[in-house]
Tab-separated table of C-alpha atoms and ligand atoms in Angstrom:
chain	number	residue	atom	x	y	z
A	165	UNK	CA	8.356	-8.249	82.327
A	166	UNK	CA	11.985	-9.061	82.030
A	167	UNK	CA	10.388	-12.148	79.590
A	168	UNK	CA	8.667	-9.888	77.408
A	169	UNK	CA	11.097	-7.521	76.194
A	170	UNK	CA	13.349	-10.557	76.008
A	171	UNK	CA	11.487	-12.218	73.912
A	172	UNK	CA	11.019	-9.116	71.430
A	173	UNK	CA	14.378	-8.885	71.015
A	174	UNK	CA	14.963	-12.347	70.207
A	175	UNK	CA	12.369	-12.161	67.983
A	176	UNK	CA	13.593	-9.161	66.087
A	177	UNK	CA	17.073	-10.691	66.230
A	178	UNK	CA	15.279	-13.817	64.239
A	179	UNK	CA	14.009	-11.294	61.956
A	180	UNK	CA	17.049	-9.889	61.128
A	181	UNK	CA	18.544	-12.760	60.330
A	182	UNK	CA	15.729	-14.013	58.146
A	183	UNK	CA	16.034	-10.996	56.355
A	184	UNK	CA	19.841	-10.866	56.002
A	185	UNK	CA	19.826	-14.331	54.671
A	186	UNK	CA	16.772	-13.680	52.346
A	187	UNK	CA	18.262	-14.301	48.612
A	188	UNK	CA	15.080	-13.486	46.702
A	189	UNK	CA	11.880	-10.698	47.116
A	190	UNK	CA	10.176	-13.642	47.992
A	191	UNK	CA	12.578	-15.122	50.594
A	192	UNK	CA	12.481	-11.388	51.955
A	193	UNK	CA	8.103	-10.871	51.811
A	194	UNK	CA	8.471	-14.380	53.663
A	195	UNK	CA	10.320	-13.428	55.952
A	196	UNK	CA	8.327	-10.396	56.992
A	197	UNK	CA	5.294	-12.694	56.893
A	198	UNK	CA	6.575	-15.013	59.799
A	199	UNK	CA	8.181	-12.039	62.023
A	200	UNK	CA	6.875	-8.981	61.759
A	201	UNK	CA	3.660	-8.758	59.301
A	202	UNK	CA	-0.230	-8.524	60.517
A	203	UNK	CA	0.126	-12.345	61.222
A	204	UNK	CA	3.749	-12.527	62.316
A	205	UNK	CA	5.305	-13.826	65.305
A	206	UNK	CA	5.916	-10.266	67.013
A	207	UNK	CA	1.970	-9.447	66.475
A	208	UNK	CA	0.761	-12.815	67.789
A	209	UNK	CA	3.152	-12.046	70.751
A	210	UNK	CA	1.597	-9.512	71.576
A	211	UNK	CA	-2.081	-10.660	71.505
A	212	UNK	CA	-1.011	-12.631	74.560
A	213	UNK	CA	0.474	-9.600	77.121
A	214	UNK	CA	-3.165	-8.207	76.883
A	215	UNK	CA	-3.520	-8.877	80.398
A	216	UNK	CA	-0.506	-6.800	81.685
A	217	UNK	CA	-1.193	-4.001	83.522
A	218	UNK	CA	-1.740	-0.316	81.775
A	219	UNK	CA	2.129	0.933	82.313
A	220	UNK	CA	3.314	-2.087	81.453
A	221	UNK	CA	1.560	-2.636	78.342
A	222	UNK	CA	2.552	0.557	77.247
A	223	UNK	CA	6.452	-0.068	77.366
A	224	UNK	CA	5.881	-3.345	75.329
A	225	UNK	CA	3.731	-2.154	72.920
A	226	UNK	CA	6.693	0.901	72.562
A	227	UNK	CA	9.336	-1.825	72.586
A	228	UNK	CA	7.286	-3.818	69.742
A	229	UNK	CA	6.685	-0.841	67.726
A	230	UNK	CA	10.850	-0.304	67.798
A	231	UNK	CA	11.236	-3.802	66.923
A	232	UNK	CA	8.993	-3.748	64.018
A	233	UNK	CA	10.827	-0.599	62.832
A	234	UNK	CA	13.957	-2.234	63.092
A	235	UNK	CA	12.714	-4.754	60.732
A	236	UNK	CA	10.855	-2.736	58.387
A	237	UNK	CA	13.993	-0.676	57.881
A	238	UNK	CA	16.399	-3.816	57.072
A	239	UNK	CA	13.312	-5.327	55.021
A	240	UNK	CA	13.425	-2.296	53.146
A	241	UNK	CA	17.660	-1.798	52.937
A	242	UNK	CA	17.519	-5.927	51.660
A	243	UNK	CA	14.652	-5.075	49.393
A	244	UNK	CA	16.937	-2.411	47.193
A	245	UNK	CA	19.625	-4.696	47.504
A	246	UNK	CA	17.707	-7.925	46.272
A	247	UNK	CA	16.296	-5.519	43.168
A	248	UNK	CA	19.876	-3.732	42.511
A	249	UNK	CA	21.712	-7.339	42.099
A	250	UNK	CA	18.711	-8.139	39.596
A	251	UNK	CA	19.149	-5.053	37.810
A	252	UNK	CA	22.908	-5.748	37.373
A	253	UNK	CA	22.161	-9.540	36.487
A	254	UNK	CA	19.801	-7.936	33.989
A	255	UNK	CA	22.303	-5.672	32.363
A	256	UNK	CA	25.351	-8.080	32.512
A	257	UNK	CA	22.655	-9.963	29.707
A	258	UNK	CA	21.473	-7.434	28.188
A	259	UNK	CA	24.644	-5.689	27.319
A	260	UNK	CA	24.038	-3.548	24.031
A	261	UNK	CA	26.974	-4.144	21.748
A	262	UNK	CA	27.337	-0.731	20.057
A	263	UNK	CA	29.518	-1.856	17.025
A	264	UNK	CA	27.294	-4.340	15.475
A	265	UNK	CA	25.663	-3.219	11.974
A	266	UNK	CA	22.156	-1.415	12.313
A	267	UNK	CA	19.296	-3.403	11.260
A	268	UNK	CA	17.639	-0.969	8.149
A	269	UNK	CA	13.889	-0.946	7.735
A	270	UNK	CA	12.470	-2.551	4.436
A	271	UNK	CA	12.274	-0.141	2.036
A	272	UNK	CA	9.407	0.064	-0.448
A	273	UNK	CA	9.831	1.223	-3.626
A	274	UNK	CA	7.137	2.303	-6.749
A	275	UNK	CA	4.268	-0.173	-7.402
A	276	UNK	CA	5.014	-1.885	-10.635
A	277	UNK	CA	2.387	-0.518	-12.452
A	278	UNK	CA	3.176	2.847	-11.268
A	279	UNK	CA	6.242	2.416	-12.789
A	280	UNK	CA	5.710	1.489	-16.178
A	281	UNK	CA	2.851	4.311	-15.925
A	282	UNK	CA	5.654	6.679	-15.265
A	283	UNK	CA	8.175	5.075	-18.124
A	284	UNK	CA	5.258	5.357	-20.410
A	285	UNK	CA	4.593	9.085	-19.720
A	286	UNK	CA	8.723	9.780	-19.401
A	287	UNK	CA	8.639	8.540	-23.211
A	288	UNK	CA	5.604	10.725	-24.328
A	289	UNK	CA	7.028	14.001	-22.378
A	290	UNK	CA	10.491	13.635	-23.997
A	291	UNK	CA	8.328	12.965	-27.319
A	292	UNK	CA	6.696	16.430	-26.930
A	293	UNK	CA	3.160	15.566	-25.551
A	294	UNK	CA	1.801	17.158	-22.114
A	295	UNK	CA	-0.400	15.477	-19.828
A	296	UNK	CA	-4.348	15.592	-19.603
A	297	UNK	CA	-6.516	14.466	-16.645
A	298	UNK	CA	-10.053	13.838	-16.597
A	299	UNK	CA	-12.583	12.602	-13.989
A	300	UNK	CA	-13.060	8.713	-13.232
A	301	UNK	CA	-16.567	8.873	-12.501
A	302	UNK	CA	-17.346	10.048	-15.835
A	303	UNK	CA	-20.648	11.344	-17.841
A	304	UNK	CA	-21.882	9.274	-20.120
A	305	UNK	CA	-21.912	11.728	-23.284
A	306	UNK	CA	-17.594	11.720	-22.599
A	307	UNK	CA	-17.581	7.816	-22.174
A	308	UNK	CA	-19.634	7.097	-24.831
A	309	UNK	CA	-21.518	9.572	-26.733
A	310	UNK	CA	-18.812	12.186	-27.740
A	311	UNK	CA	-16.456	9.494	-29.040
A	312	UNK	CA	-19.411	7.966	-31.564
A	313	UNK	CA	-20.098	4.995	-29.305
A	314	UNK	CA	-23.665	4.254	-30.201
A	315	UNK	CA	-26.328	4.033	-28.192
A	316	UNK	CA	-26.675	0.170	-28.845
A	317	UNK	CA	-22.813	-0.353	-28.843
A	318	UNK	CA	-21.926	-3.639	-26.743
A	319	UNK	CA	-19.584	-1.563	-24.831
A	320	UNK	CA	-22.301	0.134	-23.185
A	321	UNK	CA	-23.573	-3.587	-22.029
A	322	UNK	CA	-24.857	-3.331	-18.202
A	323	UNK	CA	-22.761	-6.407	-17.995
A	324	UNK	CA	-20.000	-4.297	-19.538
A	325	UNK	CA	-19.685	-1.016	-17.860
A	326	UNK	CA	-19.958	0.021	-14.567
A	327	UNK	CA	-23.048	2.564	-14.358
A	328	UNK	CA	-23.884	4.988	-11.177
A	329	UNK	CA	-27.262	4.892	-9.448
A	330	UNK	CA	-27.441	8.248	-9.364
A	331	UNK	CA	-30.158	11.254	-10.043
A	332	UNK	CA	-28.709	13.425	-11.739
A	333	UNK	CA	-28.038	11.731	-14.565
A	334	UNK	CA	-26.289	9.027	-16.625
A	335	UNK	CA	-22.809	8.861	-15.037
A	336	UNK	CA	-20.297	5.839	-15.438
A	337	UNK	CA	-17.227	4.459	-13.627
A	338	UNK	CA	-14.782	5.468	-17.242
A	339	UNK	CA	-14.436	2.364	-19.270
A	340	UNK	CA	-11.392	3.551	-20.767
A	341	UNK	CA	-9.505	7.336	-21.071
A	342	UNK	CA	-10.523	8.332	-24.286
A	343	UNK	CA	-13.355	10.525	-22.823
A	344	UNK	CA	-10.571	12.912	-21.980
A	345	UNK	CA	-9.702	13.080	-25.876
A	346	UNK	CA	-13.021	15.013	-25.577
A	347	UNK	CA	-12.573	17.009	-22.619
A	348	UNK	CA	-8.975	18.528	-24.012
A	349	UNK	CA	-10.246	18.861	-27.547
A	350	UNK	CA	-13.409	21.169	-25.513
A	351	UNK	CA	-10.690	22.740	-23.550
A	352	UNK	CA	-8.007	23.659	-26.058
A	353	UNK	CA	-7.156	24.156	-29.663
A	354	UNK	CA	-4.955	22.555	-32.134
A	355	UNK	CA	-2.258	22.177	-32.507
A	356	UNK	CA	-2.217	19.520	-29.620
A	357	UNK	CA	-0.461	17.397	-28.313
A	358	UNK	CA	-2.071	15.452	-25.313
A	359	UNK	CA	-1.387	12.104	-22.992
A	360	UNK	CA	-4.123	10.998	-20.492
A	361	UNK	CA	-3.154	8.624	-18.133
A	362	UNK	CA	-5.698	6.861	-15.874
A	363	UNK	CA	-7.478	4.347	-13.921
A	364	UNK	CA	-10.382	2.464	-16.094
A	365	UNK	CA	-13.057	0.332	-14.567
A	366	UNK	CA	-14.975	-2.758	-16.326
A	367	UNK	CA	-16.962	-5.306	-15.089
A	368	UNK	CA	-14.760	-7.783	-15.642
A	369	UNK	CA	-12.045	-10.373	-14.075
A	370	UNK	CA	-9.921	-13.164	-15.158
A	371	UNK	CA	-6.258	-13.776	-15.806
A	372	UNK	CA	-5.901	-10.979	-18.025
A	373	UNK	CA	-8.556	-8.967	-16.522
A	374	UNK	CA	-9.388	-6.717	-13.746
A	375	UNK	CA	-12.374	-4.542	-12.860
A	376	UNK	CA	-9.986	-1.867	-12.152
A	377	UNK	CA	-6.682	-1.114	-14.575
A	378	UNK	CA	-4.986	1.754	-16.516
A	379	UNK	CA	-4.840	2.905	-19.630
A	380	UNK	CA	-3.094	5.835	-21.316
A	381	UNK	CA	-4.519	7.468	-24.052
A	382	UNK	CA	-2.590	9.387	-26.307
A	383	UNK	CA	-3.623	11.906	-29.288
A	384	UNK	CA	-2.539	15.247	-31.534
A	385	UNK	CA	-4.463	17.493	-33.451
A	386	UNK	CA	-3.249	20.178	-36.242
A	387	UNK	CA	-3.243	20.775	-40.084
A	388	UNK	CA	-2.088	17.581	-42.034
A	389	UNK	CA	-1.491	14.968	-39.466
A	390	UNK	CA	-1.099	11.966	-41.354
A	391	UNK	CA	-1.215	8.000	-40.494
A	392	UNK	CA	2.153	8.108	-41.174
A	393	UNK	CA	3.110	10.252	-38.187
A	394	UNK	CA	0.997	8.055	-36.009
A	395	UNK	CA	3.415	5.022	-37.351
A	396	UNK	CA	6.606	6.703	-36.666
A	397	UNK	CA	5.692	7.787	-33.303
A	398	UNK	CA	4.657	4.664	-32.141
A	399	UNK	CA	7.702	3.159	-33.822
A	400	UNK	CA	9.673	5.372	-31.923
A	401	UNK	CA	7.661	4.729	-28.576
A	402	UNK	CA	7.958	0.943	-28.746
A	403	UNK	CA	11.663	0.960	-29.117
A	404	UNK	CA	12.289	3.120	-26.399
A	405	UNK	CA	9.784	0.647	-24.276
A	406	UNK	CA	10.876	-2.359	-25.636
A	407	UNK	CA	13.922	-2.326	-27.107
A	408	UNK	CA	15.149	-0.366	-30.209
A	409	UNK	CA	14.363	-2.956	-33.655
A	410	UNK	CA	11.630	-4.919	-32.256
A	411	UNK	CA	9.164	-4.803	-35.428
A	412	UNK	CA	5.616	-3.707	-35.196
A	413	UNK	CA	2.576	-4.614	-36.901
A	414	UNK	CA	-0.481	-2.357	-38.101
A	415	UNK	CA	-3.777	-4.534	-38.169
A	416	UNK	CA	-6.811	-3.215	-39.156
A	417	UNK	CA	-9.354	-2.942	-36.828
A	418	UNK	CA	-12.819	-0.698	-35.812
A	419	UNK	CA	-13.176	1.841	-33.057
A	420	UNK	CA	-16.245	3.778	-33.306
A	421	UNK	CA	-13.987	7.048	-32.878
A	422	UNK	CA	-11.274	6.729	-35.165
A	423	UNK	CA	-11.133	6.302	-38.905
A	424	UNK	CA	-9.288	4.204	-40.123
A	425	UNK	CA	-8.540	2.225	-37.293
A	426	UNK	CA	-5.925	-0.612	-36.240
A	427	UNK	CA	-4.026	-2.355	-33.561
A	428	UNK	CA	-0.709	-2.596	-32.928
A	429	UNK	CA	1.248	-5.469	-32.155
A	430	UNK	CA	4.818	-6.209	-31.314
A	431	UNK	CA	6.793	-9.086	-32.131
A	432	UNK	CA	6.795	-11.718	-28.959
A	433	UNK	CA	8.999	-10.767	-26.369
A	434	UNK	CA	8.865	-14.183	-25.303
A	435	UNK	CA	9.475	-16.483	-28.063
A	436	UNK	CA	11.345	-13.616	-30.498
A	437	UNK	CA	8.471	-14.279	-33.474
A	438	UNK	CA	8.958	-18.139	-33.637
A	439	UNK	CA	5.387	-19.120	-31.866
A	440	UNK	CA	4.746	-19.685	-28.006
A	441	UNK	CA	2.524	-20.196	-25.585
A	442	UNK	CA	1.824	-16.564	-24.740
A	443	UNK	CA	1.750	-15.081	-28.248
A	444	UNK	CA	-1.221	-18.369	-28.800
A	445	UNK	CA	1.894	-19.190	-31.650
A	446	UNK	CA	1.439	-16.290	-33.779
A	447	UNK	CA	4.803	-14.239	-33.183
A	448	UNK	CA	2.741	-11.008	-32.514
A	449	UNK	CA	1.833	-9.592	-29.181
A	450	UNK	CA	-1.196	-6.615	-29.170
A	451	UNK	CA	-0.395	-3.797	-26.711
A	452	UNK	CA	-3.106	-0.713	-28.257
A	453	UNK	CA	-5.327	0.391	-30.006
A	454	UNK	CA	-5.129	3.626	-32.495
A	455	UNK	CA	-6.624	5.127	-35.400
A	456	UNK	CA	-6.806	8.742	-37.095
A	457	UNK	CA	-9.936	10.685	-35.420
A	458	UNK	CA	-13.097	10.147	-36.949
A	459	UNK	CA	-14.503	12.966	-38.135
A	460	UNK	CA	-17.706	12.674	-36.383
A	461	UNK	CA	-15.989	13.287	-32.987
A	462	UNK	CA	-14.860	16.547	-34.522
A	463	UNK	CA	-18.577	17.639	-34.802
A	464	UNK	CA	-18.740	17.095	-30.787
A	465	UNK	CA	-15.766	19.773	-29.525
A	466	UNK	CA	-16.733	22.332	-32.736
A	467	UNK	CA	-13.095	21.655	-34.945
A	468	UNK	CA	-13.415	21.923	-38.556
A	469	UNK	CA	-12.799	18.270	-40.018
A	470	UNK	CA	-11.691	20.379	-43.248
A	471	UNK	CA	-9.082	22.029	-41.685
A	472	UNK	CA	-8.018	19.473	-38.498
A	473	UNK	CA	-6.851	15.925	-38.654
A	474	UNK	CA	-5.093	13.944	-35.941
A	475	UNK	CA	-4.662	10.509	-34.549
A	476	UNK	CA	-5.453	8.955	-31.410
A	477	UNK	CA	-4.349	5.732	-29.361
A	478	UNK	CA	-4.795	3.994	-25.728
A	479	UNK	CA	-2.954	1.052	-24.376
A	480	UNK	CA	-3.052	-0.899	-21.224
A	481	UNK	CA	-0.559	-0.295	-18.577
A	482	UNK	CA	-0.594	-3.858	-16.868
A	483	UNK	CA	-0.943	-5.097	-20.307
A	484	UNK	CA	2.704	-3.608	-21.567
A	485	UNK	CA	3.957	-4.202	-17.307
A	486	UNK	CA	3.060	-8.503	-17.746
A	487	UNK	CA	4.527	-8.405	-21.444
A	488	UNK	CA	8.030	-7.039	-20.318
A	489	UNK	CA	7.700	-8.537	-16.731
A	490	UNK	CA	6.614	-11.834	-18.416
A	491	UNK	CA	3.707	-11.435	-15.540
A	492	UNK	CA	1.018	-14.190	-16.463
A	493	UNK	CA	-1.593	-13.192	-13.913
A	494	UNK	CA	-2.639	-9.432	-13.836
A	495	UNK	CA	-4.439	-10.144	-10.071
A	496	UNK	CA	-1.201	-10.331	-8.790
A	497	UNK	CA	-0.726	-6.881	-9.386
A	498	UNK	CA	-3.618	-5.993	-6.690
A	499	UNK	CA	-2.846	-8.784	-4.482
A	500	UNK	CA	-0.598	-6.390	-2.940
A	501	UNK	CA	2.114	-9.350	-1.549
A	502	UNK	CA	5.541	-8.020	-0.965
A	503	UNK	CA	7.038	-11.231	-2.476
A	504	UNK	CA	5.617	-10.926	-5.808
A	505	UNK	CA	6.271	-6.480	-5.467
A	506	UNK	CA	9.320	-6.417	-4.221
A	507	UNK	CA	11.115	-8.611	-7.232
A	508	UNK	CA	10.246	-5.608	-9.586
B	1796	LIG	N1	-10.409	3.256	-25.818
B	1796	LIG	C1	-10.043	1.987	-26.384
B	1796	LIG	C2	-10.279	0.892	-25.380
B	1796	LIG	O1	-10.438	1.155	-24.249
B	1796	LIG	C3	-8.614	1.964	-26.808
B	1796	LIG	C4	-8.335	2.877	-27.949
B	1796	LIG	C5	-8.413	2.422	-29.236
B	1796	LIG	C6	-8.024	4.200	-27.711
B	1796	LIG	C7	-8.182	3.242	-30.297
B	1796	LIG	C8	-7.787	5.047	-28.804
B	1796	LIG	C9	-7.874	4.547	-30.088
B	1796	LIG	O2	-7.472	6.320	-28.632
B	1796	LIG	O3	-7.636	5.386	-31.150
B	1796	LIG	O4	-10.278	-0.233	-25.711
């Protein structure tokens, strides 16, 4: 009997000293594996005193039980000791140092086209003209009909023009913003003064072309608008765009809803007039399109063409963006990559 408690206490003593010497949580779960766990030496012990009589077994097993206590309490003191020196290890690394410089987030700014969009309609606002919307799914008598487009005009191509399966009727992804000359002209009478700034979709992609871009129209309405007050306002636009000086040139040119009709051209922002590669060596860059209102388009929105004239342009956003950018590719613009966004 003497033996048996003996030999619990030496075990526990062995125990204690595993523990006390265990560096690690896995010195210390070793530990409790050899001594005092299911398998452990204190358990195994045990197995053999099944033959003791009933009193006796009863004071080892109550002697074993203290023992394992024992343990479990120093496994469990070590334990929070083991994990509080990690901790502090831990920290000692990780120290935050509070005086070095924040790191800031990236900050985005206003999609290029955006941009020039806005410049464009800063210009046109400061010139007097308020803004129009219209819808981009559009009907075909705005697109096309209302502005003279006939019906066997090549802009109305299925290979052109983006049409909608649809029911009710002949509707069209807008192939440009002049449909909204219509819709303000049916919604308000002269004198106006109008901008309509937009997305316009063609079927359509290459280096200069994308099925989606943007296009603002422009146009005014009264008593004795003249040609000559479409030429000094677009004078005035293009040197506040490009740079006061820059001479432009009047082509002539057809629109089906303007009469006379031209396009405008600047002189190369690249090469200054003297003939490069992007001007194709003829000095002259084309950023719109413009014209007096034909006097058909009158007869859609019920104006007198005796007593109303006006004049009417549209230009391409990423068109005038890649000219001052010197952007060659307008895909980049949808590509969405912060390297080529962020430079602007
Ligand atoms: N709508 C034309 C286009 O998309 C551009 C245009 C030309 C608009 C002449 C006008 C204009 O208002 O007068 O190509």
């Amino acid at each position: 009997m003497q033996d048996t408690t003996e030999r619990i206490a030496l075990l526990t003593e062995e125990g204690l000293r595993a523990i006390s010497s265990a560096k690690t949580e896995s010195d210390l779960l070793d530990a409790k594996g050899r001594y005092f766990g299911k398998k452990g030496a204190i358990s195994e012990f045990l197995k053999g005193v099944a033959s003791l009589a009933v009193e006796e077994r009863k004071r080892v097993g109550a002697s074993a039980n203290e023992a394992r206590a024992n343990l479990e309490a120093a496994f469990a003191r070590k334990l929070e000791e083991i994990r509080e020196g990690e901790r502090k290890a831990r920290e000692g690394l990780e120290r935050i140092d509070v005086t070095l410089p924040g790191r800031a987030p990236p900050l985005g700014h206003r999609h290029p086209v955006s941009r020039t969009m806005a410049e464009i309609i800063a210009i046109f606002q400061r010139l007097g003209f308020s803004i129009h919307g219209g819808p981009e799914i559009e009907k075909d008598y705005y697109n096309f009909e209302a502005l003279n487009i006939p019906k066997d005009h090549p802009a109305r191509d299925m290979q052109d023009t983006f049409y909608i399966d649809w029911p009710g009727g002949d509707l069209v992804l807008r192939t440009h913003t002049s449909p909204i000359q219509i819709r303000a002209m049916e919604a308000m009478r002269p004198p106006l003064r109008v901008i309509a700034p937009g997305a316009v979709y063609r079927c359509d992609s290459d280096v200069t072309h994308s099925p989606m871009f943007h296009q603002v129209e422009g146009f005014a309405v009264d008593r004795s608008i003249t040609m000559g007050d479409l030429k000094g306002l677009l004078n005035e636009f293009c040197g506040m765009m490009f740079g006061e000086g820059k001479p432009l040139r009047f082509r002539p040119s057809f629109f089906p809803f303007t009469e006379p009709s031209a396009e405008v051209d600047i002189r190369c922002v690249i090469c200054d007039g003297s003939g490069c590669r992007v001007c194709q060596d003829s000095g002259w860059l084309e950023i719109l399109g413009c014209g007096m209102i034909d006097p058909a388009v009158y007869g859609f929105v019920g104006y007198d063409p005796e007593e109303f004239t006006g004049f009417a342009f549209g230009m391409g956003v990423e068109r005038i963006a890649m000219l001052r950018h010197g952007i060659s590719d307008i895909r980049l613009f949808f590509e969405n990559d912060p390297r080529f966004l962020s430079q602007f």
